[in-house]
mmCIF file of C-alpha atoms in Angstrom:
data_model
loop_
_atom_site.group_PDB
_atom_site.id
_atom_site.type_symbol
_atom_site.label_atom_id
_atom_site.label_comp_id
_atom_site.label_asym_id
_atom_site.label_seq_id
_atom_site.Cartn_x
_atom_site.Cartn_y
_atom_site.Cartn_z
ATOM 1 C CA MET A 243 -255.047 -43.171 -178.875
ATOM 2 C CA ILE A 244 -255.938 -40.005 -180.715
ATOM 3 C CA ALA A 245 -259.592 -40.305 -179.682
ATOM 4 C CA ILE A 246 -258.603 -40.974 -176.079
ATOM 5 C CA SER A 247 -256.218 -38.075 -176.179
ATOM 6 C CA GLY A 248 -258.967 -35.943 -177.687
ATOM 7 C CA ILE A 249 -261.353 -36.935 -174.925
ATOM 8 C CA ALA A 250 -258.777 -36.172 -172.294
ATOM 9 C CA VAL A 251 -258.081 -32.828 -173.823
ATOM 10 C CA GLY A 252 -261.786 -32.157 -174.278
ATOM 11 C CA GLN A 253 -262.489 -32.935 -170.633
ATOM 12 C CA MET A 254 -259.773 -30.677 -169.234
ATOM 13 C CA PRO A 255 -261.713 -27.373 -169.584
ATOM 14 C CA ALA A 256 -264.578 -28.669 -167.432
ATOM 15 C CA PRO A 257 -262.688 -28.541 -164.116
ATOM 16 C CA SER A 258 -261.081 -25.281 -165.186
ATOM 17 C CA GLN A 259 -264.491 -23.732 -165.869
ATOM 18 C CA ALA A 260 -265.787 -24.960 -162.545
ATOM 19 C CA ALA A 261 -262.797 -23.439 -160.812
ATOM 20 C CA ARG A 262 -263.464 -20.194 -162.626
ATOM 21 C CA LYS A 263 -267.100 -20.231 -161.493
ATOM 22 C CA THR A 264 -266.035 -20.895 -157.904
ATOM 23 C CA SER A 265 -263.488 -18.093 -158.075
ATOM 24 C CA ALA A 266 -266.045 -15.751 -159.609
ATOM 25 C CA ALA A 267 -268.591 -16.643 -156.951
ATOM 26 C CA THR A 268 -266.035 -15.986 -154.236
ATOM 27 C CA THR A 269 -265.134 -12.647 -155.816
ATOM 28 C CA ALA A 270 -268.783 -11.714 -156.213
ATOM 29 C CA ASN A 271 -269.583 -12.540 -152.608
ATOM 30 C CA SER A 272 -266.598 -10.757 -151.038
ATOM 31 C CA PRO A 273 -267.812 -7.161 -151.623
ATOM 32 C CA THR A 274 -270.935 -7.886 -149.575
ATOM 33 C CA GLN A 275 -268.871 -8.251 -146.400
ATOM 34 C CA PRO A 276 -267.288 -4.783 -145.937
ATOM 35 C CA PRO A 277 -270.077 -3.384 -143.722
ATOM 36 C CA ALA A 278 -267.310 -3.501 -141.143
ATOM 37 C CA ILE A 279 -265.640 -0.524 -142.857
ATOM 38 C CA PRO A 280 -267.242 2.100 -140.596
ATOM 39 C CA ASP A 281 -265.888 0.296 -137.530
ATOM 40 C CA SER A 282 -262.308 0.800 -138.749
ATOM 41 C CA LYS A 283 -262.751 4.524 -139.347
ATOM 42 C CA PRO A 284 -259.723 6.659 -138.508
ATOM 43 C CA SER A 285 -260.124 9.053 -135.601
ATOM 44 C CA ASP A 286 -257.792 10.758 -133.196
ATOM 45 C CA ASP A 287 -258.356 10.277 -129.469
ATOM 46 C CA SER A 288 -255.927 12.968 -128.327
ATOM 47 C CA PHE A 289 -256.243 15.949 -130.687
ATOM 48 C CA VAL A 290 -258.588 18.643 -129.357
ATOM 49 C CA ILE A 291 -260.557 20.562 -131.972
ATOM 50 C CA GLY A 292 -260.261 24.345 -131.810
ATOM 51 C CA ASN A 293 -261.679 27.445 -133.457
ATOM 52 C CA ASP A 294 -260.872 27.820 -137.170
ATOM 53 C CA ASP A 295 -259.982 24.137 -137.601
ATOM 54 C CA VAL A 296 -261.431 22.604 -140.776
ATOM 55 C CA LEU A 297 -263.217 19.257 -140.402
ATOM 56 C CA ALA A 298 -264.389 16.643 -142.885
ATOM 57 C CA ILE A 299 -267.555 15.010 -141.578
ATOM 58 C CA ASN A 300 -268.841 11.888 -143.289
ATOM 59 C CA VAL A 301 -272.031 10.017 -142.445
ATOM 60 C CA TRP A 302 -271.791 6.583 -144.012
ATOM 61 C CA LYS A 303 -274.189 6.147 -146.948
ATOM 62 C CA GLU A 304 -275.841 9.476 -146.090
ATOM 63 C CA PRO A 305 -274.322 12.192 -148.320
ATOM 64 C CA ASP A 306 -277.112 14.637 -147.415
ATOM 65 C CA PHE A 307 -275.894 14.656 -143.810
ATOM 66 C CA SER A 308 -272.188 14.735 -144.673
ATOM 67 C CA SER A 309 -270.031 17.832 -144.949
ATOM 68 C CA PRO A 310 -266.638 17.445 -146.690
ATOM 69 C CA SER A 311 -265.225 20.778 -145.494
ATOM 70 C CA THR A 312 -266.617 22.451 -142.374
ATOM 71 C CA GLN A 313 -264.783 25.190 -140.494
ATOM 72 C CA VAL A 314 -265.202 25.590 -136.751
ATOM 73 C CA ARG A 315 -266.465 29.113 -136.183
ATOM 74 C CA SER A 316 -265.089 31.610 -133.672
ATOM 75 C CA ASP A 317 -267.869 30.591 -131.258
ATOM 76 C CA GLY A 318 -266.588 27.007 -131.352
ATOM 77 C CA LYS A 319 -269.562 25.601 -133.266
ATOM 78 C CA ILE A 320 -270.173 24.030 -136.668
ATOM 79 C CA SER A 321 -273.344 23.956 -138.771
ATOM 80 C CA LEU A 322 -274.570 20.781 -140.447
ATOM 81 C CA PRO A 323 -277.551 20.037 -142.700
ATOM 82 C CA LEU A 324 -280.747 19.393 -140.652
ATOM 83 C CA VAL A 325 -278.755 18.916 -137.450
ATOM 84 C CA GLY A 326 -278.068 22.641 -137.155
ATOM 85 C CA GLU A 327 -275.419 24.134 -134.863
ATOM 86 C CA VAL A 328 -273.231 21.725 -132.903
ATOM 87 C CA PRO A 329 -270.422 22.602 -130.425
ATOM 88 C CA ALA A 330 -267.086 21.258 -131.708
ATOM 89 C CA ALA A 331 -264.263 23.225 -130.062
ATOM 90 C CA GLY A 332 -262.860 21.516 -126.990
ATOM 91 C CA LEU A 333 -263.842 18.042 -128.201
ATOM 92 C CA THR A 334 -261.737 15.306 -129.740
ATOM 93 C CA PRO A 335 -262.852 14.021 -133.168
ATOM 94 C CA LEU A 336 -264.091 10.835 -131.450
ATOM 95 C CA GLN A 337 -266.228 12.813 -128.984
ATOM 96 C CA LEU A 338 -267.675 14.895 -131.818
ATOM 97 C CA GLU A 339 -268.470 11.716 -133.743
ATOM 98 C CA GLU A 340 -270.450 10.428 -130.750
ATOM 99 C CA ASP A 341 -272.324 13.719 -130.327
ATOM 100 C CA LEU A 342 -273.246 13.879 -134.005
ATOM 101 C CA ALA A 343 -274.334 10.236 -134.051
ATOM 102 C CA ALA A 344 -276.640 10.896 -131.073
ATOM 103 C CA LYS A 345 -278.252 13.860 -132.868
ATOM 104 C CA LEU A 346 -278.567 11.962 -136.168
ATOM 105 C CA ARG A 347 -280.509 9.122 -134.549
ATOM 106 C CA ASN A 348 -283.563 11.354 -134.917
ATOM 107 C CA TYR A 349 -283.212 10.933 -138.684
ATOM 108 C CA ILE A 350 -281.117 7.791 -139.315
ATOM 109 C CA THR A 351 -281.055 4.313 -137.813
ATOM 110 C CA LYS A 352 -277.598 3.525 -136.413
ATOM 111 C CA PRO A 353 -275.679 6.426 -138.022
ATOM 112 C CA GLN A 354 -271.975 5.846 -138.623
ATOM 113 C CA VAL A 355 -270.112 9.176 -138.360
ATOM 114 C CA THR A 356 -266.471 9.868 -139.195
ATOM 115 C CA VAL A 357 -264.781 13.167 -138.261
ATOM 116 C CA MET A 358 -261.391 13.942 -139.796
ATOM 117 C CA VAL A 359 -259.316 17.075 -139.205
ATOM 118 C CA GLU A 360 -258.413 18.485 -142.615
ATOM 119 C CA GLN A 361 -256.638 21.654 -141.493
ATOM 120 C CA ILE A 362 -255.302 22.605 -138.076
ATOM 121 C CA ASN A 363 -255.726 26.348 -137.733
ATOM 122 C CA SER A 364 -256.380 26.528 -133.998
ATOM 123 C CA LYS A 365 -252.813 25.740 -132.977
ATOM 124 C CA LYS A 366 -251.177 29.168 -133.011
ATOM 125 C CA PHE A 367 -248.149 31.028 -131.730
ATOM 126 C CA ASN A 368 -247.367 34.711 -131.216
ATOM 127 C CA ILE A 369 -244.360 36.633 -132.449
ATOM 128 C CA LEU A 370 -243.587 40.036 -130.930
ATOM 129 C CA GLY A 371 -240.938 42.720 -131.045
ATOM 130 C CA GLN A 372 -238.620 43.796 -133.833
ATOM 131 C CA VAL A 373 -240.166 41.988 -136.793
ATOM 132 C CA VAL A 374 -241.962 43.484 -139.767
ATOM 133 C CA LYS A 375 -245.352 41.839 -139.082
ATOM 134 C CA PRO A 376 -245.773 40.864 -135.418
ATOM 135 C CA GLY A 377 -248.933 38.982 -134.549
ATOM 136 C CA SER A 378 -250.537 35.552 -134.143
ATOM 137 C CA TYR A 379 -249.918 32.843 -136.738
ATOM 138 C CA SER A 380 -250.900 29.221 -137.325
ATOM 139 C CA LEU A 381 -248.346 26.535 -136.487
ATOM 140 C CA ALA A 382 -249.383 24.828 -139.708
ATOM 141 C CA LEU A 383 -247.805 27.755 -141.595
ATOM 142 C CA ALA A 384 -244.703 28.143 -139.416
ATOM 143 C CA PRO A 385 -243.778 25.042 -137.384
ATOM 144 C CA THR A 386 -240.320 26.311 -136.332
ATOM 145 C CA ILE A 387 -238.854 29.527 -134.930
ATOM 146 C CA VAL A 388 -237.059 30.261 -138.207
ATOM 147 C CA ASP A 389 -240.354 29.816 -140.085
ATOM 148 C CA ALA A 390 -241.983 32.159 -137.554
ATOM 149 C CA ILE A 391 -239.404 34.880 -138.152
ATOM 150 C CA ALA A 392 -239.789 34.473 -141.898
ATOM 151 C CA ILE A 393 -243.603 34.587 -141.903
ATOM 152 C CA ALA A 394 -243.451 37.725 -139.754
ATOM 153 C CA GLY A 395 -241.415 39.458 -142.449
ATOM 154 C CA GLY A 396 -237.997 38.916 -140.889
ATOM 155 C CA PRO A 397 -236.163 40.902 -138.198
ATOM 156 C CA ARG A 398 -235.997 44.667 -138.425
ATOM 157 C CA ASP A 399 -232.677 46.468 -138.896
ATOM 158 C CA PHE A 400 -232.077 47.105 -135.198
ATOM 159 C CA ALA A 401 -233.314 43.718 -133.934
ATOM 160 C CA LYS A 402 -230.991 41.888 -131.540
ATOM 161 C CA GLN A 403 -230.759 38.738 -133.625
ATOM 162 C CA LYS A 404 -228.448 37.025 -131.141
ATOM 163 C CA SER A 405 -230.943 37.406 -128.284
ATOM 164 C CA ILE A 406 -234.213 36.081 -129.743
ATOM 165 C CA TYR A 407 -236.100 33.789 -127.384
ATOM 166 C CA ILE A 408 -239.259 31.704 -127.005
ATOM 167 C CA LEU A 409 -241.574 31.987 -124.002
ATOM 168 C CA ARG A 410 -243.191 28.576 -123.507
ATOM 169 C CA GLU A 411 -246.055 27.972 -121.096
ATOM 170 C CA ASN A 412 -245.697 25.084 -118.651
ATOM 171 C CA LEU A 413 -248.487 23.046 -117.102
ATOM 172 C CA GLY A 414 -248.096 24.772 -113.752
ATOM 173 C CA GLY A 415 -248.665 28.206 -115.267
ATOM 174 C CA THR A 416 -244.969 29.131 -115.288
ATOM 175 C CA GLN A 417 -242.963 30.009 -118.386
ATOM 176 C CA THR A 418 -239.708 28.691 -119.771
ATOM 177 C CA ARG A 419 -237.407 30.953 -121.768
ATOM 178 C CA ILE A 420 -235.634 29.254 -124.684
ATOM 179 C CA MET A 421 -232.835 31.315 -126.193
ATOM 180 C CA PHE A 422 -232.157 31.346 -129.935
ATOM 181 C CA ASN A 423 -229.234 32.987 -131.731
ATOM 182 C CA TYR A 424 -230.553 33.731 -135.216
ATOM 183 C CA LYS A 425 -227.168 34.873 -136.547
ATOM 184 C CA ASP A 426 -225.516 31.644 -135.443
ATOM 185 C CA PHE A 427 -228.279 29.671 -137.134
ATOM 186 C CA LEU A 428 -227.642 31.463 -140.409
ATOM 187 C CA LYS A 429 -223.980 30.465 -140.058
ATOM 188 C CA GLY A 430 -224.949 26.844 -139.399
ATOM 189 C CA LYS A 431 -223.767 26.960 -135.790
ATOM 190 C CA ASN A 432 -227.011 26.033 -134.038
ATOM 191 C CA GLN A 433 -230.227 24.162 -134.764
ATOM 192 C CA ASN A 434 -233.724 25.325 -135.533
ATOM 193 C CA ILE A 435 -236.318 25.001 -132.742
ATOM 194 C CA LYS A 436 -239.747 23.460 -133.207
ATOM 195 C CA LEU A 437 -242.578 25.612 -131.892
ATOM 196 C CA GLU A 438 -245.460 24.449 -129.720
ATOM 197 C CA PRO A 439 -249.012 25.823 -129.404
ATOM 198 C CA ARG A 440 -249.205 29.096 -127.433
ATOM 199 C CA ASP A 441 -245.450 29.756 -127.752
ATOM 200 C CA THR A 442 -244.466 33.414 -127.907
ATOM 201 C CA VAL A 443 -241.429 34.307 -129.996
ATOM 202 C CA VAL A 444 -239.796 37.549 -128.840
ATOM 203 C CA VAL A 445 -237.423 39.416 -131.147
ATOM 204 C CA PRO A 446 -235.875 42.192 -128.979
#
């Protein structure tokens, strides 16, 4: 009985080892299948790239053609290794990917390009009137009207804080005036207002 038991015990590792080999083979083979990764690349179909935006451009398996941090210049173009100057402003990331892929076909077979927006600097608003530092600012720095007033240095002593308003452009070319009582906000009586691109905050 002891010998039989010994045989049984001695034979048990064999299937276990085989299972381990099968598992190892499966694990070893699985990494060879992710060539589909470039097809699932994240891109935005609606965002429109603008001047001063910062882009991360990656060409799959081609680091010499990639650019991890590229700023769109004031002329709306970017510069990439070998490719040279490429228009970017006014395009979506997906459209820019297609343009870059077309240019890279001169150097690479079937280039896979990913364009990601790292920083949005093109979406701006204006703040005018009785603030310390009127001017144009990025929405990334001041997404709300209260942030806008703060980044502009706050209202001046004689500012009409109860009569601040936003001028917002409509699609038809008209403007909507949105009133904001800054004093009431400080007292917790009204809510902050989220700004949109091309809004103009007026502090009378």
